[in-house]
PDB file of C-alpha atoms in Angstrom:
ATOM      1  CA  MET A 129      20.819  21.778  13.745  1.00  0.00           C
ATOM      2  CA  GLN A 130      17.215  21.777  14.274  1.00  0.00           C
ATOM      3  CA  ASN A 131      16.468  20.356  10.582  1.00  0.00           C
ATOM      4  CA  LYS A 132      19.246  17.972  11.773  1.00  0.00           C
ATOM      5  CA  LEU A 133      17.941  16.600  14.555  1.00  0.00           C
ATOM      6  CA  LYS A 134      14.461  16.743  13.152  1.00  0.00           C
ATOM      7  CA  LEU A 135      15.700  14.055  10.009  1.00  0.00           C
ATOM      8  CA  ILE A 136      17.916  11.982  12.920  1.00  0.00           C
ATOM      9  CA  ALA A 137      15.072  11.397  14.547  1.00  0.00           C
ATOM     10  CA  LEU A 138      13.156  10.370  11.187  1.00  0.00           C
ATOM     11  CA  ASN A 139      15.775   8.154  10.881  1.00  0.00           C
ATOM     12  CA  LEU A 140      15.759   6.316  14.371  1.00  0.00           C
ATOM     13  CA  MET A 141      11.985   6.599  13.930  1.00  0.00           C
ATOM     14  CA  PHE A 142      12.531   4.519  10.636  1.00  0.00           C
ATOM     15  CA  PHE A 143      15.440   2.496  10.798  1.00  0.00           C
ATOM     16  CA  PRO A 144      13.987  -0.178  12.554  1.00  0.00           C
ATOM     17  CA  PHE A 145      10.928  -0.691  10.038  1.00  0.00           C
ATOM     18  CA  LEU A 146      13.290  -1.210   7.069  1.00  0.00           C
ATOM     19  CA  LEU A 147      14.821  -4.123   8.596  1.00  0.00           C
ATOM     20  CA  ASN A 148      12.014  -5.505   9.115  1.00  0.00           C
ATOM     21  CA  ALA A 149      12.128  -7.555   5.310  1.00  0.00           C
ATOM     22  CA  GLN A 150       8.401  -7.835   3.884  1.00  0.00           C
ATOM     23  CA  PRO A 151       8.165 -11.503   2.911  1.00  0.00           C
ATOM     24  CA  ASP A 152       9.436 -12.128  -0.799  1.00  0.00           C
ATOM     25  CA  PRO A 153       5.480 -12.256  -3.020  1.00  0.00           C
ATOM     26  CA  MET A 154       7.632 -14.767  -5.712  1.00  0.00           C
ATOM     27  CA  ALA A 155       9.084 -16.516  -3.724  1.00  0.00           C
ATOM     28  CA  PRO A 156       8.217 -20.738  -4.333  1.00  0.00           C
ATOM     29  CA  LEU A 157       5.636 -22.415  -3.111  1.00  0.00           C
ATOM     30  CA  ALA A 158       7.295 -24.859  -1.218  1.00  0.00           C
ATOM     31  CA  GLU A 159       9.401 -22.301   0.300  1.00  0.00           C
ATOM     32  CA  ASP A 160       7.316 -19.559   1.924  1.00  0.00           C
ATOM     33  CA  GLY A 161       6.229 -21.148   4.663  1.00  0.00           C
ATOM     34  CA  VAL A 162       2.192 -20.273   4.127  1.00  0.00           C
ATOM     35  CA  HIS A 163       2.296 -23.197   1.783  1.00  0.00           C
ATOM     36  CA  ASP A 164       2.307 -27.001   2.479  1.00  0.00           C
ATOM     37  CA  PRO A 165       4.470 -28.923  -0.280  1.00  0.00           C
ATOM     38  CA  ASN A 166       3.331 -31.995   1.302  1.00  0.00           C
ATOM     39  CA  SER A 167      -0.387 -31.789   0.128  1.00  0.00           C
ATOM     40  CA  PRO A 168      -1.519 -33.902  -2.083  1.00  0.00           C
ATOM     41  CA  ALA A 169      -3.371 -30.354  -3.847  1.00  0.00           C
ATOM     42  CA  PHE A 170       0.041 -28.657  -3.834  1.00  0.00           C
ATOM     43  CA  HIS A 171       1.037 -29.379  -7.798  1.00  0.00           C
ATOM     44  CA  LEU A 172      -2.142 -27.923  -8.347  1.00  0.00           C
ATOM     45  CA  LEU A 173      -0.709 -24.802  -7.820  1.00  0.00           C
ATOM     46  CA  GLN A 174       0.741 -22.264  -9.632  1.00  0.00           C
ATOM     47  CA  GLU A 175       4.536 -20.338  -9.040  1.00  0.00           C
ATOM     48  CA  PRO A 176       3.742 -17.148  -8.371  1.00  0.00           C
ATOM     49  CA  SER A 177       6.719 -15.990 -10.723  1.00  0.00           C
ATOM     50  CA  GLU A 178       4.696 -17.615 -13.488  1.00  0.00           C
ATOM     51  CA  ALA A 179       1.365 -15.934 -12.733  1.00  0.00           C
ATOM     52  CA  LEU A 180       2.671 -12.985 -12.278  1.00  0.00           C
ATOM     53  CA  SER A 181       5.308 -13.191 -14.450  1.00  0.00           C
ATOM     54  CA  ASP A 182       3.563 -10.667 -17.145  1.00  0.00           C
ATOM     55  CA  PHE A 183       2.356  -7.828 -14.171  1.00  0.00           C
ATOM     56  CA  PRO A 184       3.556  -4.571 -15.136  1.00  0.00           C
ATOM     57  CA  THR A 185       6.124  -3.969 -12.059  1.00  0.00           C
ATOM     58  CA  ARG A 186       7.396  -0.598 -10.274  1.00  0.00           C
ATOM     59  CA  PRO A 187      11.101   0.972 -10.169  1.00  0.00           C
ATOM     60  CA  ASN A 188      11.513  -1.333  -7.114  1.00  0.00           C
ATOM     61  CA  GLY A 189      10.246  -4.656  -8.310  1.00  0.00           C
ATOM     62  CA  ASP A 190       6.644  -4.916  -7.565  1.00  0.00           C
ATOM     63  CA  ILE A 191       4.047  -5.279  -9.126  1.00  0.00           C
ATOM     64  CA  ASP A 192       1.756  -2.499  -9.411  1.00  0.00           C
ATOM     65  CA  TRP A 193      -1.426  -2.885  -9.136  1.00  0.00           C
ATOM     66  CA  VAL A 194      -2.880  -0.008 -10.744  1.00  0.00           C
ATOM     67  CA  LYS A 195      -1.258  -0.312 -13.662  1.00  0.00           C
ATOM     68  CA  ALA A 196      -2.006  -3.441 -13.487  1.00  0.00           C
ATOM     69  CA  LEU A 197      -6.078  -3.021 -13.564  1.00  0.00           C
ATOM     70  CA  ASN A 198      -6.026  -0.529 -16.147  1.00  0.00           C
ATOM     71  CA  GLN A 199      -3.765  -2.113 -18.408  1.00  0.00           C
ATOM     72  CA  GLY A 200      -6.967  -4.509 -18.179  1.00  0.00           C
ATOM     73  CA  ILE A 201      -5.078  -8.085 -17.179  1.00  0.00           C
ATOM     74  CA  ILE A 202      -7.383  -8.219 -13.014  1.00  0.00           C
ATOM     75  CA  SER A 203     -10.804  -7.174 -13.318  1.00  0.00           C
ATOM     76  CA  PRO A 204     -12.193  -7.507  -9.112  1.00  0.00           C
ATOM     77  CA  ARG A 205     -14.718  -7.984  -8.323  1.00  0.00           C
ATOM     78  CA  ALA A 206     -17.213  -7.021  -6.333  1.00  0.00           C
ATOM     79  CA  ASN A 207     -18.743  -9.363  -4.156  1.00  0.00           C
ATOM     80  CA  LEU A 208     -17.035 -13.582  -3.656  1.00  0.00           C
ATOM     81  CA  ALA A 209     -20.293 -14.131  -6.349  1.00  0.00           C
ATOM     82  CA  GLY A 210     -19.107 -11.602  -9.342  1.00  0.00           C
ATOM     83  CA  ASP A 211     -23.005 -10.695 -10.129  1.00  0.00           C
ATOM     84  CA  LYS A 212     -22.294  -6.197  -9.005  1.00  0.00           C
ATOM     85  CA  THR A 213     -19.777  -4.130 -10.747  1.00  0.00           C
ATOM     86  CA  MET A 214     -17.765  -2.022  -8.905  1.00  0.00           C
ATOM     87  CA  ASN A 215     -18.286   1.644  -7.988  1.00  0.00           C
ATOM     88  CA  ALA A 216     -15.098   4.283  -8.138  1.00  0.00           C
ATOM     89  CA  ILE A 217     -15.494   7.507  -6.441  1.00  0.00           C
ATOM     90  CA  ASP A 218     -13.692  10.421  -7.921  1.00  0.00           C
ATOM     91  CA  LEU A 219     -12.683  12.031  -5.031  1.00  0.00           C
ATOM     92  CA  ASP A 220      -9.012  12.850  -4.224  1.00  0.00           C
ATOM     93  CA  ILE A 221      -8.419  14.604  -0.435  1.00  0.00           C
ATOM     94  CA  VAL A 222      -5.399  16.321   0.721  1.00  0.00           C
ATOM     95  CA  MET A 223      -3.544  15.359   4.242  1.00  0.00           C
ATOM     96  CA  LYS A 224      -2.373  18.208   5.607  1.00  0.00           C
ATOM     97  CA  ASN A 225      -1.228  17.444   8.848  1.00  0.00           C
ATOM     98  CA  THR A 226       2.485  15.594   7.964  1.00  0.00           C
ATOM     99  CA  ALA A 227       4.977  17.395   9.535  1.00  0.00           C
ATOM    100  CA  SER A 228       7.878  19.414   8.003  1.00  0.00           C
ATOM    101  CA  MET A 229       7.413  16.507   4.435  1.00  0.00           C
ATOM    102  CA  PRO A 230       4.945  17.452   1.599  1.00  0.00           C
ATOM    103  CA  PRO A 231       0.959  16.908   2.556  1.00  0.00           C
ATOM    104  CA  VAL A 232      -0.549  12.796   1.260  1.00  0.00           C
ATOM    105  CA  LEU A 233      -2.887  13.163  -2.199  1.00  0.00           C
ATOM    106  CA  PHE A 234      -4.847  10.329  -0.908  1.00  0.00           C
ATOM    107  CA  SER A 235      -7.143   9.272  -4.608  1.00  0.00           C
ATOM    108  CA  HIS A 236     -10.470   7.356  -3.667  1.00  0.00           C
ATOM    109  CA  LYS A 237     -10.911   7.301  -7.183  1.00  0.00           C
ATOM    110  CA  VAL A 238      -7.401   4.292  -7.362  1.00  0.00           C
ATOM    111  CA  HIS A 239      -8.479   2.089  -4.167  1.00  0.00           C
ATOM    112  CA  THR A 240     -12.912   2.596  -5.056  1.00  0.00           C
ATOM    113  CA  GLU A 241     -11.524   0.941  -8.116  1.00  0.00           C
ATOM    114  CA  TRP A 242     -10.951  -2.672  -7.283  1.00  0.00           C
ATOM    115  CA  LEU A 243     -11.999  -1.776  -2.795  1.00  0.00           C
ATOM    116  CA  THR A 244     -15.914  -1.375  -1.496  1.00  0.00           C
ATOM    117  CA  CYS A 245     -16.129   1.089   0.829  1.00  0.00           C
ATOM    118  CA  SER A 246     -17.029  -1.315   3.374  1.00  0.00           C
ATOM    119  CA  GLY A 247     -13.847  -2.620   3.087  1.00  0.00           C
ATOM    120  CA  CYS A 248     -12.525   0.222   4.564  1.00  0.00           C
ATOM    121  CA  HIS A 249     -15.639   2.397   6.349  1.00  0.00           C
ATOM    122  CA  VAL A 250     -15.623   2.129   9.368  1.00  0.00           C
ATOM    123  CA  GLY A 251     -14.185  -0.659  10.614  1.00  0.00           C
ATOM    124  CA  ILE A 252      -9.994   1.542   9.111  1.00  0.00           C
ATOM    125  CA  PHE A 253     -11.260   4.556   8.822  1.00  0.00           C
ATOM    126  CA  LEU A 254     -14.528   6.888   9.937  1.00  0.00           C
ATOM    127  CA  PRO A 255     -15.672   8.346   6.292  1.00  0.00           C
ATOM    128  CA  LYS A 256     -15.295  12.568   7.159  1.00  0.00           C
ATOM    129  CA  ALA A 257     -11.868  14.653   7.680  1.00  0.00           C
ATOM    130  CA  GLY A 258     -10.223  14.621  10.172  1.00  0.00           C
ATOM    131  CA  ALA A 259     -12.541  12.130  12.238  1.00  0.00           C
ATOM    132  CA  SER A 260      -9.241   9.621  11.931  1.00  0.00           C
ATOM    133  CA  PHE A 261      -6.021  10.088  13.771  1.00  0.00           C
ATOM    134  CA  ILE A 262      -2.751   9.601  11.232  1.00  0.00           C
ATOM    135  CA  THR A 263       0.741   8.613  12.020  1.00  0.00           C
ATOM    136  CA  MET A 264       3.870   7.593  10.303  1.00  0.00           C
ATOM    137  CA  ASN A 265       4.051   5.504  13.740  1.00  0.00           C
ATOM    138  CA  SER A 266       0.320   3.664  13.360  1.00  0.00           C
ATOM    139  CA  ILE A 267       0.717   2.682   9.830  1.00  0.00           C
ATOM    140  CA  ILE A 268       3.481   1.279  10.177  1.00  0.00           C
ATOM    141  CA  ASP A 269       2.079  -1.040  13.028  1.00  0.00           C
ATOM    142  CA  GLY A 270      -0.077  -1.834  10.907  1.00  0.00           C
ATOM    143  CA  GLN A 271      -3.307   0.442  11.638  1.00  0.00           C
ATOM    144  CA  TYR A 272      -5.076   2.414   9.171  1.00  0.00           C
ATOM    145  CA  CYS A 273      -3.099   2.503   5.686  1.00  0.00           C
ATOM    146  CA  GLY A 274      -0.999   0.100   7.428  1.00  0.00           C
ATOM    147  CA  VAL A 275      -3.756  -2.760   6.782  1.00  0.00           C
ATOM    148  CA  CYS A 276      -3.039  -2.958   2.952  1.00  0.00           C
ATOM    149  CA  HIS A 277      -0.159  -0.827   2.919  1.00  0.00           C
ATOM    150  CA  GLY A 278       3.982  -3.374   3.693  1.00  0.00           C
ATOM    151  CA  THR A 279       1.645  -6.653   2.677  1.00  0.00           C
ATOM    152  CA  VAL A 280      -0.675  -7.254   0.249  1.00  0.00           C
ATOM    153  CA  ALA A 281      -0.218  -3.388  -1.065  1.00  0.00           C
ATOM    154  CA  PHE A 282       3.258  -1.632  -1.764  1.00  0.00           C
ATOM    155  CA  ASP A 283       4.937  -0.808   1.330  1.00  0.00           C
ATOM    156  CA  ILE A 284       5.685   2.159   2.345  1.00  0.00           C
ATOM    157  CA  GLN A 285       9.084   2.905   2.035  1.00  0.00           C
ATOM    158  CA  ASP A 286       8.484   4.993  -1.021  1.00  0.00           C
ATOM    159  CA  CYS A 287       7.843   7.987   1.122  1.00  0.00           C
ATOM    160  CA  ASP A 288       6.496   9.781  -2.742  1.00  0.00           C
ATOM    161  CA  GLN A 289       4.186   7.137  -3.189  1.00  0.00           C
ATOM    162  CA  CYS A 290       2.042   8.816  -1.008  1.00  0.00           C
ATOM    163  CA  HIS A 291       2.979  12.241   0.022  1.00  0.00           C
ATOM    164  CA  LYS A 292       3.385  14.175  -3.097  1.00  0.00           C
ATOM    165  CA  VAL A 293       1.980  17.197  -2.966  1.00  0.00           C
ATOM    166  CA  LYS A 294       4.077  20.109  -3.441  1.00  0.00           C
ATOM    167  CA  THR A 295       4.272  23.162  -1.986  1.00  0.00           C
ATOM    168  CA  ALA A 296       6.540  26.219  -1.088  1.00  0.00           C
ATOM    169  CA  GLY A 297       9.026  24.465   1.910  1.00  0.00           C
ATOM    170  CA  ARG A 298       7.818  22.049   2.815  1.00  0.00           C
ATOM    171  CA  GLY A 299       9.641  18.391   2.946  1.00  0.00           C
ATOM    172  CA  LEU A 300      12.814  17.140   4.154  1.00  0.00           C
ATOM    173  CA  ARG A 301      14.721  17.364   0.644  1.00  0.00           C
TER     174      ARG A 301
END
């Protein structure tokens, strides 16, 4: 009974979030609500469906940016001028304070292959283990991981993307 109540509470917490549809990144520019089709320069823009047609995708159809990076389709710059190199940091952090969900595996390498440290530290995360109190509610509200995930990085609806550390007796599945 207690597990059923936890599952019901989890569904109630996430259900409103799941109803908030994200904008379609493949929408035609004239219909995306961002670009002005009446602009004299509008014809110079490339449609997303054309620009991203050769990019690898996730099972849900979203662009898999990590694969795109690993396949050399994209090559992020360390700065606007492009005169510095990216320095990937191979450091994994396991976050265990995840209630009934499996622990989170955070890969600095995956993130620092295209982001500099200052992109996250200290503005989003304090650079000390356990110093940032991260909750799913805060992520859904666009804080911490939610600054990027759900906007410019993969959405957070696929729990296994982050909650991937397998431990005995944990998780709702």
